Short mmCIF file of C-alpha atoms and ligand atoms in Angstrom, two decimals:
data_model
loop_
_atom_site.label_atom_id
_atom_site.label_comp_id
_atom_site.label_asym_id
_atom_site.label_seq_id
_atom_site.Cartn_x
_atom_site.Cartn_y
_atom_site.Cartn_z
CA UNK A 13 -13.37 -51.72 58.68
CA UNK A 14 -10.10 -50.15 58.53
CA UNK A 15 -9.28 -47.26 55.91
CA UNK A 16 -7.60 -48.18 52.87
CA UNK A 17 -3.94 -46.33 52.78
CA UNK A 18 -3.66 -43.57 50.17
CA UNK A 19 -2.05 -44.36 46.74
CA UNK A 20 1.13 -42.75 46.07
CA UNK A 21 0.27 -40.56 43.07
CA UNK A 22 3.77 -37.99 43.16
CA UNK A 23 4.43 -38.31 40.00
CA UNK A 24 0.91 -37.65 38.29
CA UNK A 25 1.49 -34.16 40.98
CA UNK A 26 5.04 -33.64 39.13
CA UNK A 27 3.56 -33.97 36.07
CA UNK A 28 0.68 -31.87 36.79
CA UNK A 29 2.65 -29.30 38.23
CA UNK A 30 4.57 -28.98 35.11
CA UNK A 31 1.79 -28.99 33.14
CA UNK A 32 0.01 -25.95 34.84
CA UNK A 33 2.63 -23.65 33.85
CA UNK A 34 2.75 -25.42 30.40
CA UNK A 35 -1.42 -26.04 29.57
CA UNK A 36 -4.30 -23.79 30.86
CA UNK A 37 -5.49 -25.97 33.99
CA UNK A 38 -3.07 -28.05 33.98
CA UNK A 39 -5.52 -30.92 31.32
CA UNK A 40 -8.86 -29.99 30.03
CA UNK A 41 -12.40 -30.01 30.90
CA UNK A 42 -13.41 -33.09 32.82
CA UNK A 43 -9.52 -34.56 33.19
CA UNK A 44 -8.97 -32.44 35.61
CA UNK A 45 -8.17 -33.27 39.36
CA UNK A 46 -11.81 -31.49 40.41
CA UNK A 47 -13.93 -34.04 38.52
CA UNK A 48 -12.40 -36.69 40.37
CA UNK A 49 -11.78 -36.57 43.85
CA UNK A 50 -7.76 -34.35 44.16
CA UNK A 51 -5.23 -35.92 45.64
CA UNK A 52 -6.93 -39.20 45.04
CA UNK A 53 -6.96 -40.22 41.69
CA UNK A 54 -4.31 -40.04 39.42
CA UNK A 55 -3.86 -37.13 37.20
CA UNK A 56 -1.76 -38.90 34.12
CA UNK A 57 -1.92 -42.99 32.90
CA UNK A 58 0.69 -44.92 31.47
CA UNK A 59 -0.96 -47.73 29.28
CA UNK A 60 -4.53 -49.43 29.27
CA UNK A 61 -4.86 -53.11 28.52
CA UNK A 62 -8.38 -54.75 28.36
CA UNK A 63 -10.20 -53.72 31.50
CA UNK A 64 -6.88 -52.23 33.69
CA UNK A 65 -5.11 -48.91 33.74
CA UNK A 66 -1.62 -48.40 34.91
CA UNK A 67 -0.84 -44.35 35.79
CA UNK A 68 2.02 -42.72 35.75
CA UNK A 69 3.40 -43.90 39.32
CA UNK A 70 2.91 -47.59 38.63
CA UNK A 71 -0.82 -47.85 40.59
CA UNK A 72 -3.14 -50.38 38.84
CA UNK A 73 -6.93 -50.01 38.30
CA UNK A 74 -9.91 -52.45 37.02
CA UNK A 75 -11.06 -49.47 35.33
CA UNK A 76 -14.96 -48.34 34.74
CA UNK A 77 -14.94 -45.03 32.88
CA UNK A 78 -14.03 -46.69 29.64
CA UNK A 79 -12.32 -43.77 28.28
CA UNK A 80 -15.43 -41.88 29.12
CA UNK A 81 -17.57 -44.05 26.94
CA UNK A 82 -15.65 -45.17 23.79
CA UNK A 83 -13.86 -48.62 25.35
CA UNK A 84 -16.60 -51.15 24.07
CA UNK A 85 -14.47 -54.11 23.86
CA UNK A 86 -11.34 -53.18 26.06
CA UNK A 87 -7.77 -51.06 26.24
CA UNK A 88 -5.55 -51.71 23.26
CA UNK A 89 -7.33 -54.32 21.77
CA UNK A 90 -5.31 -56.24 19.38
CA UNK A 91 -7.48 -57.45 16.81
CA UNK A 92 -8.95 -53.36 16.12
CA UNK A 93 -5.42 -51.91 16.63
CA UNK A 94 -4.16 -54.66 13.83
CA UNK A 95 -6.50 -53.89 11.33
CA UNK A 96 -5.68 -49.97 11.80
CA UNK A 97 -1.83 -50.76 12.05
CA UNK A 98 -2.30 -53.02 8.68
CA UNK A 99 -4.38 -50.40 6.88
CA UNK A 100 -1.71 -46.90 7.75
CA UNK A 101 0.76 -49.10 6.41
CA UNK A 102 -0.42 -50.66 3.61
CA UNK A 103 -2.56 -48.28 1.99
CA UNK A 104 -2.62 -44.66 4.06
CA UNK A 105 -5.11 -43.11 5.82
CA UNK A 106 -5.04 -38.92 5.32
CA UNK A 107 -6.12 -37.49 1.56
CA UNK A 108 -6.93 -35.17 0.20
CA UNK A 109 -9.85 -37.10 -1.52
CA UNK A 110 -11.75 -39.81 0.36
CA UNK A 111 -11.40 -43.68 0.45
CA UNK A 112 -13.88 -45.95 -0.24
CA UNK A 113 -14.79 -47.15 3.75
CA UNK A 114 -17.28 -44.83 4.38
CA UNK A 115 -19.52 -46.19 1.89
CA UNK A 116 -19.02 -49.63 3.47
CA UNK A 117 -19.57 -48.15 7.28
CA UNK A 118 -22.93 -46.33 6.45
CA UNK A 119 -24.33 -49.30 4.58
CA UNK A 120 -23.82 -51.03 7.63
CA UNK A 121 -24.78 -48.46 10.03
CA UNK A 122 -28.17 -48.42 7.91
CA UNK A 123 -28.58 -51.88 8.41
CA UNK A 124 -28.11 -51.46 12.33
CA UNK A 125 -29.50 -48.45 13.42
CA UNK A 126 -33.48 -47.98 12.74
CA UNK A 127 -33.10 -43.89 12.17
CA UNK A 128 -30.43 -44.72 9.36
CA UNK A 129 -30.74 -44.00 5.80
CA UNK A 130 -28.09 -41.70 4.97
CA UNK A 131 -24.87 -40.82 7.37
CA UNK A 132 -22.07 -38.09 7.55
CA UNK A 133 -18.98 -38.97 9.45
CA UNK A 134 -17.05 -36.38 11.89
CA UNK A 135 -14.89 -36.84 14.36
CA UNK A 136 -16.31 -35.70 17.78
CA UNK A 137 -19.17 -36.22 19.50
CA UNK A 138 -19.45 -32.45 19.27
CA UNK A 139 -18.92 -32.28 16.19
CA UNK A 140 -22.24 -34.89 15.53
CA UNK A 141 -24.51 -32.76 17.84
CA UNK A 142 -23.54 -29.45 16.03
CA UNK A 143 -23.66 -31.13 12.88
CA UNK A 144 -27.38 -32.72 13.38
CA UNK A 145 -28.70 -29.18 14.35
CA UNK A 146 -27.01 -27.60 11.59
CA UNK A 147 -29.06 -30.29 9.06
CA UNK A 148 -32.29 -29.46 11.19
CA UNK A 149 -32.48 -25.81 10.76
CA UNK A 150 -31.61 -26.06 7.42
CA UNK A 151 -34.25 -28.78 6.36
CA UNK A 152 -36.90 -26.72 8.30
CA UNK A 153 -35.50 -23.43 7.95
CA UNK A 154 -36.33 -23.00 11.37
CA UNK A 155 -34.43 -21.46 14.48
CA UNK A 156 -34.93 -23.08 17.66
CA UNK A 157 -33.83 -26.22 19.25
CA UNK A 158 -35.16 -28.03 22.03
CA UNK A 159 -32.69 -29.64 24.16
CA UNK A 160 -31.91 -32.79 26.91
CA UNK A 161 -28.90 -33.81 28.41
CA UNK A 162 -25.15 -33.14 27.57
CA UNK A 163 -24.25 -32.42 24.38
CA UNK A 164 -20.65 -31.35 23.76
CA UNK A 165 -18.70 -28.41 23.97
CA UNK A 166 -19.91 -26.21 21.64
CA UNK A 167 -21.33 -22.98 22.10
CA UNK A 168 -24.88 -23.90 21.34
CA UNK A 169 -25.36 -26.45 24.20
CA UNK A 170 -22.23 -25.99 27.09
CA UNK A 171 -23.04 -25.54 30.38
CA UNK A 172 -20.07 -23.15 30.94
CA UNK A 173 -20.99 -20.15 28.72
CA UNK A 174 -17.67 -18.23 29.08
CA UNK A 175 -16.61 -16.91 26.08
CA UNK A 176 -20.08 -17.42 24.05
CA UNK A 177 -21.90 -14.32 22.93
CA UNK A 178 -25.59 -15.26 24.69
CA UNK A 179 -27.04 -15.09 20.80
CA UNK A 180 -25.34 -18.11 20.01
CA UNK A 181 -27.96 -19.88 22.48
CA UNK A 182 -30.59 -17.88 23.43
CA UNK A 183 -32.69 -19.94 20.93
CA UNK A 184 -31.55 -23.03 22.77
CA UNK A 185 -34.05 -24.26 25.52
CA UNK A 186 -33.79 -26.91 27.61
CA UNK A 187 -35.73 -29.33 29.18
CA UNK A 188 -35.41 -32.26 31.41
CA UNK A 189 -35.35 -35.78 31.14
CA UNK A 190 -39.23 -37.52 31.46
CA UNK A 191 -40.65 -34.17 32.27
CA UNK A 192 -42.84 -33.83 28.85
CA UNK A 193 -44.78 -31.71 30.25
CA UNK A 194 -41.72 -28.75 30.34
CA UNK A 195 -41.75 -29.91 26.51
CA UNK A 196 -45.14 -29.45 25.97
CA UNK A 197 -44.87 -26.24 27.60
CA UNK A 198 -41.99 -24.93 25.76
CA UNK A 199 -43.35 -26.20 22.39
CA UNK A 200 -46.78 -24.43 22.99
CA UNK A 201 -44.31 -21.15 23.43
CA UNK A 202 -42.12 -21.87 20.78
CA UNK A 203 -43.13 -24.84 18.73
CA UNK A 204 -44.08 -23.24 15.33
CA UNK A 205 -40.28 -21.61 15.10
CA UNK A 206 -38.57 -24.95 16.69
CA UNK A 207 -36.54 -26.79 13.92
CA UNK A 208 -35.30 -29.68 16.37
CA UNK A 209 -35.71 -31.36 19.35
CA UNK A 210 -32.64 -33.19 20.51
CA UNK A 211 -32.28 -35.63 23.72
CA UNK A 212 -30.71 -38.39 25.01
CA UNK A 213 -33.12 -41.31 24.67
CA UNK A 214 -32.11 -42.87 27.84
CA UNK A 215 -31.60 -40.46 30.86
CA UNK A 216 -28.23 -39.82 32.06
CA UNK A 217 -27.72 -36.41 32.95
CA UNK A 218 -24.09 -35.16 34.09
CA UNK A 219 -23.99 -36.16 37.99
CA UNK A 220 -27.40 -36.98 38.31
CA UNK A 221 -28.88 -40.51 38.54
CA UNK A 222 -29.82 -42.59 35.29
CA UNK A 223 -33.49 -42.62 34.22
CA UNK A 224 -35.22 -44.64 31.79
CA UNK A 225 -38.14 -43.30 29.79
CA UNK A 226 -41.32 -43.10 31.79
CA UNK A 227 -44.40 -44.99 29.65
CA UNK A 228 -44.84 -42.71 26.87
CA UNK A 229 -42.16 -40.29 27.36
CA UNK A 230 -40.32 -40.91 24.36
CA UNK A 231 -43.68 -41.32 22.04
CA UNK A 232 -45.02 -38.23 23.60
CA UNK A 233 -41.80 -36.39 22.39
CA UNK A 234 -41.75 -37.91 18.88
CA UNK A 235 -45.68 -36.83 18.93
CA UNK A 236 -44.90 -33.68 19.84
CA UNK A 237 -41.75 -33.05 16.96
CA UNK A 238 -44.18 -34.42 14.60
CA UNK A 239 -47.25 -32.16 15.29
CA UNK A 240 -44.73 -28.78 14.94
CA UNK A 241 -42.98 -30.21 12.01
CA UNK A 242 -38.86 -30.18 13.93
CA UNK A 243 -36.66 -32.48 13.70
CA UNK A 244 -36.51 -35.48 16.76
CA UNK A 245 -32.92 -35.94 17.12
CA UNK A 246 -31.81 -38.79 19.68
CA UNK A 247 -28.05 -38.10 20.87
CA UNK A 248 -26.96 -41.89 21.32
CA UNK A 249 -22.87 -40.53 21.57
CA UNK A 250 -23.25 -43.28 25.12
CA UNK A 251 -25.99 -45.59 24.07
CA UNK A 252 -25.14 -45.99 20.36
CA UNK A 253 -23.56 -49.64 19.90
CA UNK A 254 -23.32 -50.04 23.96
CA UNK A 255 -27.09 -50.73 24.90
CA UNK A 256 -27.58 -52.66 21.50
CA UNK A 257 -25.96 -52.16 18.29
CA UNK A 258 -29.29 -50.22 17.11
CA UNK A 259 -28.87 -48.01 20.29
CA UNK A 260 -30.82 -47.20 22.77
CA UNK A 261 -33.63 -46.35 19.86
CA UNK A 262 -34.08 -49.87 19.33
CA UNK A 263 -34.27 -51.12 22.85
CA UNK A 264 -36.69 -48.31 23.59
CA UNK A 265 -39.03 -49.00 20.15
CA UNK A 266 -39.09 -45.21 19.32
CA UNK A 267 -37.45 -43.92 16.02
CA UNK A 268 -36.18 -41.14 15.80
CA UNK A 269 -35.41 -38.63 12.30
CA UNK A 270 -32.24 -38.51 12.76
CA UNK A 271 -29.19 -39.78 15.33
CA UNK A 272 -26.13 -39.10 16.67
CA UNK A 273 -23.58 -41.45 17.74
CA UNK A 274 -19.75 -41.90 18.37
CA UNK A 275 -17.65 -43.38 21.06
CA UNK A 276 -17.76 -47.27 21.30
CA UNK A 277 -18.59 -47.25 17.60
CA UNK A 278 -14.41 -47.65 16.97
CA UNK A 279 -13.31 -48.40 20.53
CA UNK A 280 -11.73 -45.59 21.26
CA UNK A 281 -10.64 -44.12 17.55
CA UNK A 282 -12.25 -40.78 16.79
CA UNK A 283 -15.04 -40.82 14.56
CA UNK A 284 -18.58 -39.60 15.10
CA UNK A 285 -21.96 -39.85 12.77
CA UNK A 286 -25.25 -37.99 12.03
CA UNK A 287 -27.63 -40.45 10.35
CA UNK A 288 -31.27 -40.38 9.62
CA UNK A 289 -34.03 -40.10 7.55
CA UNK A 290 -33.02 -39.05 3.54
CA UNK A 291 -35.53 -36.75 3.08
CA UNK A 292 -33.48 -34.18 6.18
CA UNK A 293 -30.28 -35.46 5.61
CA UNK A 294 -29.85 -34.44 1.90
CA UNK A 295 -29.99 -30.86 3.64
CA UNK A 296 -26.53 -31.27 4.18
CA UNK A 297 -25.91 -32.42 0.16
CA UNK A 298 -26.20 -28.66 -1.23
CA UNK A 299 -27.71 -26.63 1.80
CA UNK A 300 -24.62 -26.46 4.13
CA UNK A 301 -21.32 -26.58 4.62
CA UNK A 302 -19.41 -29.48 6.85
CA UNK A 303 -15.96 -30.48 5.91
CA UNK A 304 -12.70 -30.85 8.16
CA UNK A 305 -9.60 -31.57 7.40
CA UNK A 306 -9.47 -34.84 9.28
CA UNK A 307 -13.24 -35.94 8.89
CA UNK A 308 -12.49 -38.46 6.40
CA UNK A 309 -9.19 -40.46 7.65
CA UNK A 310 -9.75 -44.03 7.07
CA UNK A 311 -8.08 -44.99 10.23
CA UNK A 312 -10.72 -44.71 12.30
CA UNK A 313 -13.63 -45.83 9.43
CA UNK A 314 -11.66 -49.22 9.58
CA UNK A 315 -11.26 -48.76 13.38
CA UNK A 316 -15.60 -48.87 13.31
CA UNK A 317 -15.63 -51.55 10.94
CA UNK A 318 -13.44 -53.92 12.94
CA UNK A 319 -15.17 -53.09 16.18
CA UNK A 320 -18.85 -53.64 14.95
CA UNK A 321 -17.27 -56.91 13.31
CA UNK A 322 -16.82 -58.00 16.77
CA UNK A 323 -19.35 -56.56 18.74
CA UNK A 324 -22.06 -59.46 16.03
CA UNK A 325 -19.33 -61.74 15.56
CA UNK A 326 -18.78 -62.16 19.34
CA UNK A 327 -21.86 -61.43 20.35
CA UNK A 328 -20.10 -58.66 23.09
CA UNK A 329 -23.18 -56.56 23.67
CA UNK A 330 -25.06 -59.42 24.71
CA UNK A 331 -22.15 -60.44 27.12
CA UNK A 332 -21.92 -57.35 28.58
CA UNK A 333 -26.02 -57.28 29.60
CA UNK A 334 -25.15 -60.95 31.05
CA UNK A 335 -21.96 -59.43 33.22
CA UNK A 336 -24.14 -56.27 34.17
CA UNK A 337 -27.34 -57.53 35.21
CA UNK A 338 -25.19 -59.93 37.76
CA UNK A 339 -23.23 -56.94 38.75
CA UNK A 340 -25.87 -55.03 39.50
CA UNK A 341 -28.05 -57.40 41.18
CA UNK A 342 -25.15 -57.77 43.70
CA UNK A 343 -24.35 -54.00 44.09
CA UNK A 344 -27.77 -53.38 44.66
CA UNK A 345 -27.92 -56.63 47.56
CA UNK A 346 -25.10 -54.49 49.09
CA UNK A 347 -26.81 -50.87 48.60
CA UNK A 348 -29.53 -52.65 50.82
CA UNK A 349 -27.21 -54.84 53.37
CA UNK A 350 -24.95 -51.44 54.45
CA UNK A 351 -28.04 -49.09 54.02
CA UNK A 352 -25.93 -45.63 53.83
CA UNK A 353 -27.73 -43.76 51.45
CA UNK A 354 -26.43 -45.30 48.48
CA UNK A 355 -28.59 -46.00 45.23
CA UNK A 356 -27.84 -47.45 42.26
CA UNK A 357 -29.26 -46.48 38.89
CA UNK A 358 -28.91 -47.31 34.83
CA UNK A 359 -28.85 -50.51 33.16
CA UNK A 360 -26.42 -53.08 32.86
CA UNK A 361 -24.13 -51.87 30.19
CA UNK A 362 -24.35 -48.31 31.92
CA UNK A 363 -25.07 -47.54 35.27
CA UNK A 364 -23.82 -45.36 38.31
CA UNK A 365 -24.07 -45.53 42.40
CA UNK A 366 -25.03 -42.03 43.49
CA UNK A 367 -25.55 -40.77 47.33
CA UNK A 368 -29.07 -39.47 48.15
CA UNK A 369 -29.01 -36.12 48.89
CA UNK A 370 -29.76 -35.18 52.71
CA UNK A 371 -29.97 -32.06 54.71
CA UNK A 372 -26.81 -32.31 56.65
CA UNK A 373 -24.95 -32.58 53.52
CA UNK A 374 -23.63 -35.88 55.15
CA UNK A 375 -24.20 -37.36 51.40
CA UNK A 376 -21.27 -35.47 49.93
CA UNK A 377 -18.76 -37.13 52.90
CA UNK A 378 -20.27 -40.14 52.00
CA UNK A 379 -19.46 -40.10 48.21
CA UNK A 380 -16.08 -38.77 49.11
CA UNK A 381 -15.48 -41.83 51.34
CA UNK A 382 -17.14 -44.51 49.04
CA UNK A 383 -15.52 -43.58 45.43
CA UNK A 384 -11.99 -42.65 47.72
CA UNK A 385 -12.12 -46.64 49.40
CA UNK A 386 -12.30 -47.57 45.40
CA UNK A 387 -9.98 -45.62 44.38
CA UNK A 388 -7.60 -46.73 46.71
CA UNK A 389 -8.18 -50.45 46.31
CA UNK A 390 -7.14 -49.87 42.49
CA UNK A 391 -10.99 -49.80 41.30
CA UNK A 392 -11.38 -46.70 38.51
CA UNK A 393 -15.05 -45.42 39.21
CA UNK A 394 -15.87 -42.17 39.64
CA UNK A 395 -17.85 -39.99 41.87
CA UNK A 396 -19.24 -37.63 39.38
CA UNK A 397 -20.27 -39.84 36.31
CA UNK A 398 -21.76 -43.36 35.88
CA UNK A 399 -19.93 -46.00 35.09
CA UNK A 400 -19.60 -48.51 32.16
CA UNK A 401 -18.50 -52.58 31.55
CA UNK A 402 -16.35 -53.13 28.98
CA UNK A 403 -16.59 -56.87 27.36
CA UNK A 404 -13.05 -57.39 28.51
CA UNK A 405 -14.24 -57.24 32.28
CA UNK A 406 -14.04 -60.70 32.73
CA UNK A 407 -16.46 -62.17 36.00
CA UNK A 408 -13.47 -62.32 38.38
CA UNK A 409 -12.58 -58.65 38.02
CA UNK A 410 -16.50 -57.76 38.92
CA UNK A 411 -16.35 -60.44 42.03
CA UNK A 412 -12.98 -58.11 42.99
CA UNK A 413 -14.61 -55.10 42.14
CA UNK A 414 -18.17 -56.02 43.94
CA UNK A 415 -15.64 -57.27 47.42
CA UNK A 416 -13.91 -53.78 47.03
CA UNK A 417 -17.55 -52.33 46.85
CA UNK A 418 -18.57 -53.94 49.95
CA UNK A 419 -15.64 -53.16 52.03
CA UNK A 420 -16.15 -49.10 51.19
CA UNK A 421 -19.90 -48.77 51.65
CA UNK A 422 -18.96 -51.19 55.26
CA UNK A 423 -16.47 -47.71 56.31
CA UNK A 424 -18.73 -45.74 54.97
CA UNK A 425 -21.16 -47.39 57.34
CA UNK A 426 -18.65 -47.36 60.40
CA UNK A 427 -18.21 -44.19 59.68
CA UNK A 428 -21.28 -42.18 59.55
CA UNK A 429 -23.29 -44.33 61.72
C1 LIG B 503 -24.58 -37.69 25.10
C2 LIG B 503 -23.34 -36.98 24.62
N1 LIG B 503 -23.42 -36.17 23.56
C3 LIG B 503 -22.36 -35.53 23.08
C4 LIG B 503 -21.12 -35.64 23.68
C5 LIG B 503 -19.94 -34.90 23.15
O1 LIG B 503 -19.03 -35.81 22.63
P1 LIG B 503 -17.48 -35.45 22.51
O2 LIG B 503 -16.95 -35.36 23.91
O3 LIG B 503 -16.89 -36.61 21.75
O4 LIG B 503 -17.37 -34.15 21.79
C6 LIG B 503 -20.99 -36.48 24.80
C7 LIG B 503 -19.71 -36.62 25.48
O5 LIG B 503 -19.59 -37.14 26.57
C8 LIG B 503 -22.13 -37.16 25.29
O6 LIG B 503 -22.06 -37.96 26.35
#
């Protein structure tokens, strides 16, 4: 199997180059040339449409990081970008008092999501983590927090902690996915003085493989919130209105007090929610303080109300499941047929082909190789994340993308045998 020539990507380097002098690292946090594999991927796109990216030197890409997780339906997608373009223009999106959509968006949000009674709307996923733990200490008037998975940026829950005084999250404690028993264990220790417990409901830890809930992992940690009196808090920012349009919650059966969600709610517009039970979110009616500036721009409320339109009208969440489950099946035919190491976890909206670790490191030349063949052949996954379908991935871009997949794990196979 012969190697796939390497793209030409000098002008994303020009651009980059530039930009070091001009932006701290050059683009932030996970844009950055290390999170993908440098001097492979592109560093700066041109335009999106439906499932393909163009970058800045004219390379094309079926792409499968969806924006990191907000393209539902697909890139500029016309209906959603006309009701927006309508709406600026005709009526004006940025007061100074709000507009009448959000109303309209948590009415139906409480119709969709189990956990909903009452909502706030931010911006950021961030934002909708902070905000959540903000509502649970103050409901409980408790101090700890119980945590699993990624949650943002802030200084509560990053991973980096430069430039975070360690009080900000020494009452923070972590835990991981289906291990209740480091729950139980913490909560023994701290449960009486823990005011929430907040997790991703389906297991997707940064660079790790996906997880679903073990039997009873999910009820044991709703048990255990509800025997010390915190707040369950299930961080859906990925699975809300991608695995159904109740999130993950509803596909799972558990419900939690409260919810966060964000990213494919507007495809792609910013706009983020806490929603939940009344009783802890009238905490935030007279017991705290969150306002922005931009929290209530209508832009991206009608943004969320033209998506979920779709997503029942068309039926896309269902379509996606259909596209994934196919997709999958095949990868996983492949994983088996070429036999380098190569596993495939999630579930069909969501899912990600990681390298199993081995002693000789070989793994990490492996996942180089495989996500570099992709890469190469104009197919946007990436090493260090999982990947998503969009509903405009039509069945012929998966058969290209599934033939691209076969032809990288066959070099990989040539070349580590
Ligand atoms: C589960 C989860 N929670 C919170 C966040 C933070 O969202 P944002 O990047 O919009 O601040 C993310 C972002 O990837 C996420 O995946």
């Amino acid at each position: 199997m012969s190697e796939t020539p390497k793209l030409n990507i000098s002008r994303s380097l020009e651009i980059y180059n530039e930009a070091c002098s001009l932006v701290p690292g050059g683009v932030l946090g996970a844009r950055r040339p290390g999170d993908f594999i440098k001097d492979e991927y592109p560093i700066f796109l041109e335009t999106g449409k439906g499932c393909r990216l163009t970058d800045v030197d004219g390379n094309e890409f079926v792409d499968f990081l969806c924006g990191y997780g907000p393209i539902i339906l697909g890139y500029c997608e016309e209906e959603v970008d006309q009701a927006v373009y309508e709406h600026i223009r005709d009526k004006g999106f940025c007061f100074s008092l709000t507009q009448k959509y959000q109303n309209i968006l948590a009415k139906k949000i409480k119709e969709l999501v189990p956990s909903s009674e009452m909502s706030i709307f931010l911006k950021t996923g961030s934002d909708a983590t902070t905000a959540g733990i903000r509502i649970a200490r103050a409901h409980t008037k408790k101090l700890k927090v119980m945590r699993c998975g990624y949650h943002g940026w802030h200084d509560w829950c990053v991973e980096m902690k430069g430039g975070i005084p360690s009080k900000f999250y020494e009452d923070v404690f972590e835990f991981q996915y289906n291990r209740l028993d480091q729950l139980e264990g913490l909560m023994a220790e701290h449960g009486n003085d823990t005011a929430a417990i907040i997790m991703t409901p389906f297991g997707h830890p940064n660079h790790q493989e996906m997880q679903a809930p073990a039997p009873g992992f999910l009820e044991g940690v709703k048990e255990l919130a509800s025997t010390y009196g915190a707040v369950l808090i299930f961080d859906e920012i990925r699975t809300g209105f991608r695995v159904t349009l109740g999130g993950a919650q509803q596909y799972y059966g558990v419900t939690p007090d409260l919810s966060v969600l964000g990213k494919a709610i507007a495809n792609g517009y910013p706009i983020s929610v806490v929603t939940g039970k009344e009783e802890i979110m009238m905490a935030a009616a007279s017991k705290l303080f969150i306002s922005s500036t931009f929290f209530p721009n209508s832009d991206a409320f009608v943004a969320a109300l033209k998506t979920i339109e779709i997503l029942e009208r068309d039926k896309v969440l269902e379509d996606i499941w259909g596209k994934g489950e196919m997709f999958m099946k095949k990868i996983q035919m492949m994983i088996e047929k070429h036999d380098v190491g190569a596993k495939l976890t999630g579930i069909p909206p969501m899912f990600y082909i990681t390298f199993t670790k081995e002693d000789s490191g070989a793994y990490k030349g492996k996942r180089n190789d495989f996500y570099t063949q992709l890469i190469r052949k104009g197919f946007f996954f990436t090493p260090y994340h999982h990947a998503y379908i969009s509903y405009r991935h039509t069945i012929e871009d998966l058969e290209l993308t599934l033939n691209a997949i076969d032809e990288s794990m066959a070099f990989v196979k040539e070349k580590y045998q």
